[in-house]
Amino acid sequence: MLGNKAMKLSSEEKEILEGGRGKALQLALRTLARYGEAFGAERLVEIQSAHLAGSFGAFLYRTYYAMIRLMVEEGLKVQVTTTLNPRPIENPHFIDRLMLNHQEFLEQSLGRLGVTPNYSCVCYDRENLPAAGSIIAWAESSAVQFANSVLGARTNRNSVMIDLCSALTGKTPEFGYLLDKNRRGQVLIKVQAKRIDFPSLGFLIGKKVVNRVPVIEHLECSRDDLKNMGAAMAASGAVALFHIEGVTPEAPGLKDIFDREPLQTITITEAELNSLRSFEKNAPEMVVFGCPHLTAAEFNTIGERYRGKKVKLPTYFCVIPRVKQELQGTELYQGLIEAGVRITSQCPLATWTIRILGRKTILTNSGKLYYYLDKSEYGTTEDCLRFSGAG
Amino acid sequence: MKEFKGRGIIGGRVQGKALVTAHPLNLTSGLSKPLNLFNRLAGVYYDRHHELYKQDLFDRILVFPQTIGSTFTGMVVLETIRRGRAPKAIIVQSADPLLASGLILAEVWLPRKVPFLEIPEPDLFNLIRTGDLVEVDGDAGVVKILG
């Protein structure tokens, strides 16, 4: 096909391509085969799990709904554990419903296909935890980052709709980050700063590295720090995999992850981080935590700071739904409600892109949210707490 | 007449005016803003972090390094094509999976073909300039600058 080598397909795969198992699977497999051919894949391989990013029922996504309708009509089911991204808005009002007029159809249909309704981009908190080395087909750039870098699983940056094709067929083309040679370190990152916050570090690394594999010199960091850094890196860049010396599973030491001298050594300075972290003091009109969704640990750490306080600005915590449910009865949760914090599981990126009327400038400690939202400023967690009233 | 050979991923032969940038495009960020809801503005690039901010990509021969950002990119590209406001052809230095997905999904599911080529030429953005009249052949993998 157009100078791309055709893939070697099994007899079962060929049967599906010829329409032997219905139209939906035929088109899904044709899509995966074309996708694989474009990137030199020799074959399709089986996946252990899938994650779908297409959880917003916006009126525009007509082809997606046609694909889903066809799959449901033909009685298909996902072949592996398949989780799903957050709901766009939690309490949609009239205009939200007009924009998201396929939300119910989408949720019901994906349910009929057998998708797990976890409704979180942090699917790896419990519902979808792949083993190191396992082949998966995930969408959602922040989840792909985490799975590759922190869990040592193997996935490419799959698009919405391609993710569903993989979930339905149980396959993905073997190319990119599924192969050992593409997981090796390419660029060395040195961080020369006393004050490090991970989302802004991720934002800068993503911008400078774009699509190469960065290896960061050893840093003290938590799992949630890596989640937040990776999400920013995947927004300002196209990074699918990063390594941290002595922290991530594939890089116990620099010599283990680099096959030769790094292609480039990049130093991130305090000045660069500061320029990202600074913002006009009068600008913030609300504060948002939780892009990607907050884990229980983050909910507790940030939530503690609101003890006995009251918010100064509208403040939102966007939390993994299951975590929100589990913590609902706790004293901390109650305390946060009394402080005036709004606890939700919606996607802040979707919510504040869709809600244009009466837009407020958002202060967030999410590098990813800052990239996508026009009216937003990035601040450290401490800044966000202070402006929110918990500092 | 300048000519470049690379790899064609989606076929088709078109001519148009080039729109060139040396900075990667976050097509989700650029094409998923409220104003993009209006069909006439569906192809206008509204990413405030980028030099092509507020430029209409529609009908142009778009030349850039690769896409960055969200895994929504495939669907955003697909729906922009469906709505008839996509670029006329796309030329990148490096074909990334998300952009390729959008164009492949369009070819398989709409079906509609937007010629898509990978030209790994390091000096691409000096050799093709915004405003150049360009001919693209996605089957042969060839780009010609006509004027």
Coordinates of C-alpha atoms in Angstrom, one line a residue:
Chain A
M1 CA 0.0 0.0 0.0
L2 CA 1.7 3.2 -1.2
G3 CA 5.2 1.9 -0.5
N4 CA 4.4 0.7 3.0
K5 CA 5.0 -3.0 3.4
A6 CA 1.9 -5.0 3.9
M7 CA 1.6 -6.7 7.3
K8 CA 1.6 -10.5 7.7
L9 CA -1.9 -11.3 8.9
S10 CA -3.2 -14.6 10.4
S11 CA -5.9 -16.5 8.6
E12 CA -8.4 -15.4 11.2
E13 CA -7.4 -11.7 10.7
K14 CA -7.7 -12.2 6.9
E15 CA -11.2 -13.7 7.4
I16 CA -12.2 -10.7 9.4
L17 CA -10.8 -8.3 6.8
E18 CA -12.9 -10.0 4.1
G19 CA -16.0 -9.4 6.1
G20 CA -16.4 -12.9 7.5
R21 CA -17.2 -11.6 11.0
G22 CA -19.4 -8.6 10.1
K23 CA -18.8 -5.0 9.0
A24 CA -17.8 -3.5 12.3
L25 CA -14.9 -5.8 12.9
Q26 CA -13.9 -5.6 9.2
L27 CA -13.6 -1.8 9.4
A28 CA -11.9 -2.0 12.8
L29 CA -9.3 -4.4 11.6
R30 CA -8.8 -2.5 8.3
T31 CA -8.1 0.6 10.4
L32 CA -5.6 -1.2 12.6
A33 CA -3.9 -2.8 9.6
R34 CA -3.6 0.6 7.8
Y35 CA -2.3 2.1 11.0
G36 CA 0.3 -0.6 11.5
E37 CA 1.4 -0.4 7.9
A38 CA 2.0 3.3 8.1
F39 CA 4.5 2.6 10.9
G40 CA 6.2 -0.5 9.6
A41 CA 4.5 -3.0 11.9
E42 CA 5.0 -6.6 10.6
R43 CA 2.0 -8.0 12.5
L44 CA -0.8 -7.4 14.9
V45 CA -0.3 -8.6 18.5
E46 CA -2.8 -9.4 21.3
I47 CA -3.3 -6.8 24.1
Q48 CA -3.9 -7.3 27.8
S49 CA -6.1 -4.2 28.3
A50 CA -7.4 -1.1 26.6
H51 CA -8.3 2.4 27.8
L52 CA -10.7 4.7 25.9
A53 CA -10.3 8.5 25.8
G54 CA -13.6 9.2 24.0
S55 CA -15.9 9.8 27.0
F56 CA -17.4 13.1 25.9
G57 CA -20.7 12.9 24.1
A58 CA -20.3 16.2 22.2
F59 CA -22.6 16.7 19.2
L60 CA -19.7 17.0 16.8
Y61 CA -18.3 13.4 17.0
R62 CA -20.7 11.9 14.5
T63 CA -18.3 9.4 13.0
Y64 CA -17.4 8.0 16.5
Y65 CA -21.1 7.5 17.2
A66 CA -21.7 5.8 13.9
M67 CA -18.8 3.4 14.7
I68 CA -20.2 2.7 18.1
R69 CA -23.8 2.2 16.8
L70 CA -22.5 -0.4 14.3
M71 CA -20.6 -2.2 16.9
V72 CA -23.6 -2.4 19.3
E73 CA -25.9 -3.4 16.4
E74 CA -23.6 -6.3 15.6
G75 CA -23.6 -7.4 19.3
L76 CA -19.9 -7.0 19.7
K77 CA -18.1 -7.0 23.0
V78 CA -14.6 -5.7 24.1
Q79 CA -12.1 -8.5 24.2
V80 CA -10.1 -7.2 27.2
T81 CA -10.6 -5.1 30.3
T82 CA -11.4 -1.7 28.8
T83 CA -11.6 1.4 31.0
L84 CA -12.9 4.9 30.1
N85 CA -12.0 8.5 30.6
P86 CA -13.9 10.9 32.8
R87 CA -17.4 12.3 32.3
P88 CA -17.1 15.8 30.8
I89 CA -19.4 17.7 33.2
E90 CA -21.0 16.4 36.4
N91 CA -24.1 18.5 36.7
P92 CA -24.7 19.7 33.2
H93 CA -27.1 22.6 32.8
F94 CA -29.2 23.3 29.8
I95 CA -26.6 24.6 27.4
D96 CA -24.1 21.9 28.5
R97 CA -26.7 19.3 27.6
L98 CA -27.1 20.8 24.1
M99 CA -23.4 20.6 23.5
L100 CA -23.1 17.1 25.0
N101 CA -26.3 15.8 23.5
H102 CA -24.9 12.3 22.9
Q103 CA -23.6 11.7 26.5
E104 CA -26.3 9.2 27.5
F105 CA -26.1 7.4 24.2
L106 CA -22.3 7.2 24.5
E107 CA -22.3 5.9 28.1
Q108 CA -25.1 3.3 27.5
S109 CA -23.6 2.1 24.3
L110 CA -20.1 1.7 25.7
G111 CA -21.7 -0.1 28.6
R112 CA -23.3 -2.5 26.2
L113 CA -20.0 -3.2 24.6
G114 CA -18.6 -4.2 28.0
V115 CA -16.6 -1.1 28.8
T116 CA -15.8 -0.7 32.6
P117 CA -17.5 2.6 33.7
N118 CA -14.6 3.8 35.9
Y119 CA -14.8 7.3 34.4
S120 CA -11.3 8.4 35.1
C121 CA -8.1 9.2 33.2
V122 CA -6.3 7.7 36.2
C123 CA -7.5 4.2 35.2
Y124 CA -4.3 2.7 36.7
D125 CA -5.3 3.5 40.2
R126 CA -7.1 0.2 40.6
E127 CA -9.3 -0.8 37.7
N128 CA -6.6 -1.2 35.0
L129 CA -3.2 -2.0 36.3
P130 CA -1.1 -3.7 33.6
A131 CA 2.0 -5.7 34.5
A132 CA 5.4 -4.6 33.4
G133 CA 6.2 -5.7 29.9
S134 CA 2.6 -6.4 29.0
I135 CA 1.2 -5.1 25.7
I136 CA -1.8 -2.8 26.0
A137 CA -3.6 -0.4 23.7
W138 CA -4.4 2.8 25.6
A139 CA -5.5 6.2 24.5
E140 CA -5.4 9.3 26.8
S141 CA -1.9 10.8 26.6
S142 CA -1.5 11.1 30.4
A143 CA -2.4 7.4 30.9
V144 CA -0.1 6.2 28.1
Q145 CA 2.7 8.1 29.7
F146 CA 2.2 6.5 33.1
A147 CA 1.7 3.0 31.8
N148 CA 4.9 3.1 29.7
S149 CA 7.1 5.1 32.1
V150 CA 6.0 4.1 35.6
L151 CA 4.4 0.7 35.1
G152 CA 6.8 -0.5 32.4
A153 CA 3.9 -1.7 30.2
R154 CA 4.0 -1.1 26.5
T155 CA 1.6 1.1 24.5
N156 CA 1.7 3.6 21.7
R157 CA -0.1 6.9 21.8
N158 CA -3.4 5.6 20.4
S159 CA -6.1 7.9 19.2
V160 CA -9.7 8.0 20.2
M161 CA -11.5 5.5 17.9
I162 CA -8.4 3.5 17.3
D163 CA -8.5 2.7 21.0
L164 CA -12.0 1.2 20.4
C165 CA -10.9 -0.7 17.4
S166 CA -8.2 -2.3 19.5
A167 CA -10.6 -3.1 22.4
L168 CA -13.1 -4.8 20.1
T169 CA -10.5 -6.9 18.2
G170 CA -8.2 -7.4 21.2
K171 CA -5.2 -6.4 19.0
T172 CA -2.8 -3.6 18.2
P173 CA -0.1 -3.3 15.5
E174 CA 3.4 -4.1 16.7
F175 CA 5.4 -0.9 16.3
G176 CA 6.7 2.0 18.2
Y177 CA 6.9 1.7 22.0
L178 CA 6.1 -2.0 21.9
L179 CA 9.6 -2.7 20.6
D180 CA 12.7 -2.8 22.9
K181 CA 14.8 -0.6 20.6
N182 CA 12.3 2.3 20.8
R183 CA 12.2 2.4 24.6
R184 CA 15.9 3.2 25.0
G185 CA 17.0 6.6 26.4
Q186 CA 17.7 9.3 23.8
V187 CA 18.0 12.6 25.6
L188 CA 19.5 13.3 29.0
I189 CA 17.8 15.8 31.2
K190 CA 19.6 17.6 34.0
V191 CA 17.6 19.7 36.4
Q192 CA 19.4 22.5 38.1
A193 CA 16.9 24.0 40.4
K194 CA 16.3 24.1 44.2
R195 CA 12.6 24.4 43.9
I196 CA 11.1 21.7 41.6
D197 CA 7.5 21.2 40.8
F198 CA 6.7 18.4 38.6
P199 CA 4.0 19.7 36.2
S200 CA 6.2 22.7 35.1
L201 CA 9.2 20.4 34.8
G202 CA 7.0 18.1 32.6
F203 CA 5.8 21.1 30.5
L204 CA 9.3 22.2 29.8
I205 CA 10.7 18.7 29.0
G206 CA 7.8 18.0 26.6
K207 CA 8.4 21.2 24.7
K208 CA 12.1 20.6 24.4
V209 CA 12.1 16.9 23.7
V210 CA 8.9 16.7 21.6
N211 CA 8.8 13.0 20.6
R212 CA 12.1 11.6 21.8
V213 CA 12.7 9.4 25.0
P214 CA 14.0 11.6 27.8
V215 CA 16.0 10.2 30.7
I216 CA 16.0 12.5 33.8
E217 CA 18.8 12.4 36.3
H218 CA 17.7 11.0 39.7
L219 CA 15.0 13.0 41.4
E220 CA 13.1 12.4 44.6
C221 CA 9.5 12.0 43.6
S222 CA 6.2 10.3 44.4
R223 CA 4.1 8.2 42.0
D224 CA 1.6 11.1 41.8
D225 CA 4.4 13.5 40.9
L226 CA 5.2 11.2 38.0
K227 CA 1.6 11.2 37.0
N228 CA 1.4 15.0 37.0
M229 CA 4.7 15.5 35.3
G230 CA 3.9 13.0 32.6
A231 CA 0.6 14.5 31.8
A232 CA 2.2 17.9 31.2
M233 CA 4.9 16.4 29.1
A234 CA 2.3 14.7 26.9
A235 CA 0.4 18.0 26.4
S236 CA 3.4 20.3 25.5
G237 CA 5.0 17.5 23.6
A238 CA 4.4 14.1 22.2
V239 CA 6.4 12.1 24.8
A240 CA 5.0 8.6 25.4
L241 CA 7.8 7.3 27.6
F242 CA 10.3 8.9 30.0
H243 CA 12.7 7.4 32.4
I244 CA 14.1 8.7 35.7
E245 CA 17.4 7.3 36.8
G246 CA 16.9 5.0 39.8
V247 CA 13.2 5.5 39.9
T248 CA 11.4 4.1 36.8
P249 CA 11.6 0.4 36.2
E250 CA 13.6 0.4 33.0
A251 CA 16.3 2.7 34.2
P252 CA 17.9 1.5 37.4
G253 CA 21.1 3.4 36.3
L254 CA 21.9 5.7 33.3
K255 CA 24.2 3.0 31.8
D256 CA 21.2 0.6 31.8
I257 CA 19.0 2.8 29.7
F258 CA 21.4 4.5 27.3
D259 CA 23.0 2.3 24.6
R260 CA 25.3 5.1 23.5
E261 CA 26.0 8.7 24.3
P262 CA 22.7 10.7 24.6
L263 CA 21.7 12.5 21.4
Q264 CA 21.4 15.6 23.4
T265 CA 21.8 16.8 27.0
I266 CA 19.3 19.4 28.1
T267 CA 19.5 21.4 31.4
I268 CA 16.4 22.7 32.9
T269 CA 17.1 25.8 35.0
E270 CA 15.4 27.4 38.0
A271 CA 14.8 30.5 35.8
E272 CA 12.9 28.5 33.2
L273 CA 10.7 26.9 35.9
N274 CA 10.2 30.3 37.5
S275 CA 9.0 31.9 34.3
L276 CA 6.3 29.2 34.0
R277 CA 5.4 29.4 37.7
S278 CA 4.9 33.2 37.7
F279 CA 1.6 34.8 37.0
E280 CA -0.3 38.1 37.5
K281 CA -1.4 38.1 41.1
N282 CA -4.8 39.7 40.3
A283 CA -5.6 37.2 37.6
P284 CA -6.9 34.1 39.3
E285 CA -10.7 34.0 39.8
M286 CA -11.0 30.3 40.7
V287 CA -8.7 27.4 41.6
V288 CA -8.8 23.9 40.1
F289 CA -6.9 20.8 41.3
G290 CA -7.0 17.5 39.5
C291 CA -5.8 17.2 36.0
P292 CA -5.2 14.2 35.8
H293 CA -7.7 13.2 38.5
L294 CA -6.6 13.4 42.1
T295 CA -5.8 10.1 43.8
A296 CA -6.7 9.4 47.4
A297 CA -3.2 10.3 48.6
E298 CA -3.4 13.7 46.8
F299 CA -7.0 14.3 48.1
N300 CA -5.8 13.8 51.6
T301 CA -2.6 15.8 51.4
I302 CA -4.2 18.8 49.7
G303 CA -7.4 18.4 51.6
E304 CA -5.7 18.5 55.0
R305 CA -4.6 22.1 54.3
Y306 CA -8.3 23.3 54.4
R307 CA -8.9 22.2 58.0
G308 CA -10.6 25.1 59.7
K309 CA -10.4 27.3 56.7
K310 CA -12.9 28.8 54.2
V311 CA -12.2 29.2 50.5
K312 CA -11.5 32.7 49.2
L313 CA -12.1 31.8 45.6
P314 CA -14.3 29.0 44.0
T315 CA -12.2 25.9 44.4
Y316 CA -12.6 22.5 42.7
F317 CA -11.1 19.1 43.5
C318 CA -11.5 16.8 40.5
V319 CA -11.1 13.3 41.9
I320 CA -11.2 9.7 40.7
P321 CA -14.9 8.7 41.0
R322 CA -14.2 5.6 43.1
V323 CA -12.0 7.5 45.4
K324 CA -14.7 10.2 45.8
Q325 CA -17.2 7.5 46.7
E326 CA -14.9 5.8 49.2
L327 CA -14.0 9.1 51.0
Q328 CA -17.5 10.5 51.0
G329 CA -18.2 9.6 54.6
T330 CA -14.9 10.8 56.1
E331 CA -14.4 13.7 58.4
L332 CA -11.9 15.2 55.9
Y333 CA -14.4 15.1 53.1
Q334 CA -17.1 16.8 55.3
G335 CA -14.6 19.4 56.4
L336 CA -13.8 20.2 52.8
I337 CA -17.5 20.7 52.0
E338 CA -17.7 23.0 54.9
A339 CA -14.7 24.9 53.8
G340 CA -16.5 25.5 50.5
V341 CA -14.5 23.2 48.3
R342 CA -16.4 21.7 45.4
I343 CA -15.6 18.0 45.0
T344 CA -16.3 16.6 41.6
S345 CA -15.2 13.8 39.2
Q346 CA -15.8 15.7 36.0
C347 CA -13.0 16.4 33.5
P348 CA -11.8 20.0 34.2
L349 CA -10.5 20.3 30.7
A350 CA -13.8 19.5 29.2
T351 CA -15.9 21.5 31.7
W352 CA -14.0 24.7 31.3
T353 CA -13.6 24.4 27.5
I354 CA -17.4 23.9 27.1
R355 CA -18.5 26.5 29.7
I356 CA -17.8 29.7 27.8
L357 CA -20.4 31.9 29.4
G358 CA -19.1 33.8 32.4
R359 CA -15.6 32.4 32.0
K360 CA -13.3 32.9 35.0
T361 CA -9.5 32.8 34.9
I362 CA -8.4 29.5 36.5
L363 CA -5.3 29.0 38.6
T364 CA -4.2 25.4 38.5
N365 CA -1.3 23.3 39.5
S366 CA -1.8 21.2 36.4
G367 CA 0.6 21.8 33.5
K368 CA -1.7 19.9 31.2
L369 CA -4.8 22.0 32.1
Y370 CA -2.7 25.2 31.8
Y371 CA -1.7 24.2 28.3
Y372 CA -5.2 23.6 27.0
L373 CA -7.3 26.2 28.8
D374 CA -7.1 29.7 27.3
K375 CA -8.0 31.5 30.5
S376 CA -5.7 29.8 32.9
E377 CA -2.5 30.4 34.8
Y378 CA -0.1 27.8 36.2
G379 CA 0.9 28.0 39.8
T380 CA 2.6 25.6 42.2
T381 CA 0.4 23.6 44.6
E382 CA 1.4 26.1 47.4
D383 CA 0.3 29.0 45.2
C384 CA -3.0 27.4 44.5
L385 CA -3.6 26.6 48.1
R386 CA -2.7 30.2 49.1
F387 CA -5.0 31.8 46.5
S388 CA -7.7 29.4 47.4
G389 CA -7.6 30.3 51.1
A390 CA -5.7 27.4 52.5
G391 CA -2.2 28.8 52.5
Chain B
M1 CA 11.5 23.7 -9.7
K2 CA 12.1 22.2 -6.3
E3 CA 11.0 18.7 -5.7
F4 CA 11.1 16.5 -2.6
K5 CA 10.6 12.8 -2.2
G6 CA 9.4 11.1 0.9
R7 CA 6.8 8.6 2.0
G8 CA 3.2 8.8 1.0
I9 CA 0.8 7.5 3.7
I10 CA -2.5 8.6 2.2
G11 CA -2.7 8.9 -1.5
G12 CA -4.2 11.6 -3.8
R13 CA -2.9 14.4 -5.9
V14 CA -3.7 18.1 -5.2
Q15 CA -2.3 21.6 -5.7
G16 CA -2.6 24.5 -3.2
K17 CA -0.9 27.3 -1.2
A18 CA 1.5 26.2 1.5
L19 CA 1.1 27.2 5.1
V20 CA 4.4 26.4 6.9
T21 CA 5.5 26.3 10.5
A22 CA 8.6 24.9 12.1
H23 CA 6.8 24.4 15.4
P24 CA 4.8 21.2 16.2
L25 CA 1.1 21.6 16.1
N26 CA -1.2 20.5 19.0
L27 CA -4.3 20.0 16.8
T28 CA -6.6 19.1 19.7
S29 CA -5.7 22.4 21.4
G30 CA -6.0 24.3 18.1
L31 CA -9.2 22.9 16.7
S32 CA -11.3 22.1 19.8
K33 CA -12.1 25.5 21.0
P34 CA -15.6 27.0 21.3
L35 CA -15.2 29.0 18.1
N36 CA -14.4 25.8 16.2
L37 CA -18.0 24.7 16.7
F38 CA -19.0 27.1 13.9
N39 CA -18.5 25.2 10.7
R40 CA -17.0 28.2 8.9
L41 CA -14.4 28.3 11.7
A42 CA -13.9 24.6 12.1
G43 CA -10.4 24.7 10.6
V44 CA -9.1 27.8 12.4
Y45 CA -6.2 27.1 14.7
Y46 CA -6.9 28.5 18.2
D47 CA -3.9 27.4 20.2
R48 CA -2.6 30.5 21.9
H49 CA 0.9 29.0 22.5
H50 CA 1.6 28.7 18.8
E51 CA 2.6 31.1 16.0
L52 CA -0.2 30.0 13.7
Y53 CA -2.8 31.2 16.3
K54 CA -6.0 32.3 14.5
Q55 CA -4.8 31.0 11.1
D56 CA -7.3 29.1 9.0
L57 CA -5.8 25.7 8.0
F58 CA -8.7 25.1 5.5
D59 CA -7.7 24.3 2.0
R60 CA -3.9 24.9 2.6
I61 CA -1.0 22.6 2.0
L62 CA 0.0 22.3 5.7
V63 CA 3.7 21.8 6.3
F64 CA 5.0 21.2 9.9
P65 CA 7.2 18.9 12.0
Q66 CA 4.6 16.7 13.6
T67 CA 1.6 16.9 16.0
I68 CA 1.9 17.0 19.8
G69 CA -0.6 16.7 22.6
S70 CA -3.9 14.9 23.2
T71 CA -5.0 11.4 22.0
F72 CA -8.1 13.2 20.8
T73 CA -6.1 14.4 17.8
G74 CA -7.2 11.5 15.6
M75 CA -10.9 12.2 16.1
V76 CA -10.4 16.0 15.9
V77 CA -8.6 15.6 12.5
L78 CA -11.3 13.1 11.3
E79 CA -14.2 15.4 12.2
T80 CA -12.5 18.5 10.7
I81 CA -12.3 16.5 7.5
R82 CA -15.9 15.4 7.7
R83 CA -17.0 19.0 8.2
G84 CA -15.1 20.0 5.0
R85 CA -12.7 22.4 6.7
A86 CA -9.5 20.4 6.7
P87 CA -6.2 21.3 5.0
K88 CA -6.0 20.2 1.3
A89 CA -2.9 18.1 2.1
I90 CA -0.6 17.5 5.0
I91 CA 3.2 17.2 4.9
V92 CA 5.2 16.4 8.0
Q93 CA 8.8 15.7 8.8
S94 CA 7.8 12.9 11.0
A95 CA 4.4 11.1 10.8
D96 CA 3.2 10.6 14.3
P97 CA 0.6 8.0 15.2
L98 CA -2.1 10.4 16.3
L99 CA -2.1 12.5 13.1
A100 CA -1.8 9.4 11.0
S101 CA -4.7 7.8 12.9
G102 CA -7.0 10.7 12.1
L103 CA -6.2 10.6 8.4
I104 CA -6.5 6.8 8.3
L105 CA -9.8 6.8 10.2
A106 CA -11.1 9.3 7.6
E107 CA -10.0 7.1 4.7
V108 CA -11.6 4.0 6.2
W109 CA -14.8 5.3 7.9
L110 CA -16.0 8.4 6.0
P111 CA -14.4 7.5 3.5
R112 CA -12.4 10.6 2.5
K113 CA -8.8 10.9 1.5
V114 CA -6.6 13.9 2.5
P115 CA -3.1 13.3 0.9
F116 CA -0.6 12.8 3.7
L117 CA 3.2 12.6 3.3
E118 CA 6.2 12.2 5.4
I119 CA 9.3 14.1 4.1
P120 CA 12.1 13.7 6.6
E121 CA 14.1 16.7 5.2
P122 CA 15.8 18.6 8.1
D123 CA 15.6 21.9 6.2
L124 CA 12.0 21.5 5.1
F125 CA 10.7 24.7 6.6
N126 CA 13.3 26.8 4.7
L127 CA 12.8 25.0 1.4
I128 CA 9.0 25.3 1.4
R129 CA 7.7 28.7 2.4
T130 CA 4.2 30.0 3.4
G131 CA 2.5 31.1 0.2
D132 CA 4.3 28.8 -2.2
L133 CA 2.2 27.1 -4.8
V134 CA 2.8 23.4 -4.1
E135 CA 1.8 20.2 -5.8
V136 CA 1.4 17.1 -3.6
D137 CA 1.3 13.5 -4.8
G138 CA 0.4 11.1 -1.9
D139 CA 0.7 8.0 -4.0
A140 CA 4.2 8.7 -5.3
G141 CA 5.3 10.5 -2.1
V142 CA 6.4 13.6 -4.0
V143 CA 6.1 17.3 -3.3
K144 CA 6.8 19.9 -6.0
I145 CA 7.1 23.7 -5.5
L146 CA 5.5 25.2 -8.6
G147 CA 6.0 28.9 -7.7

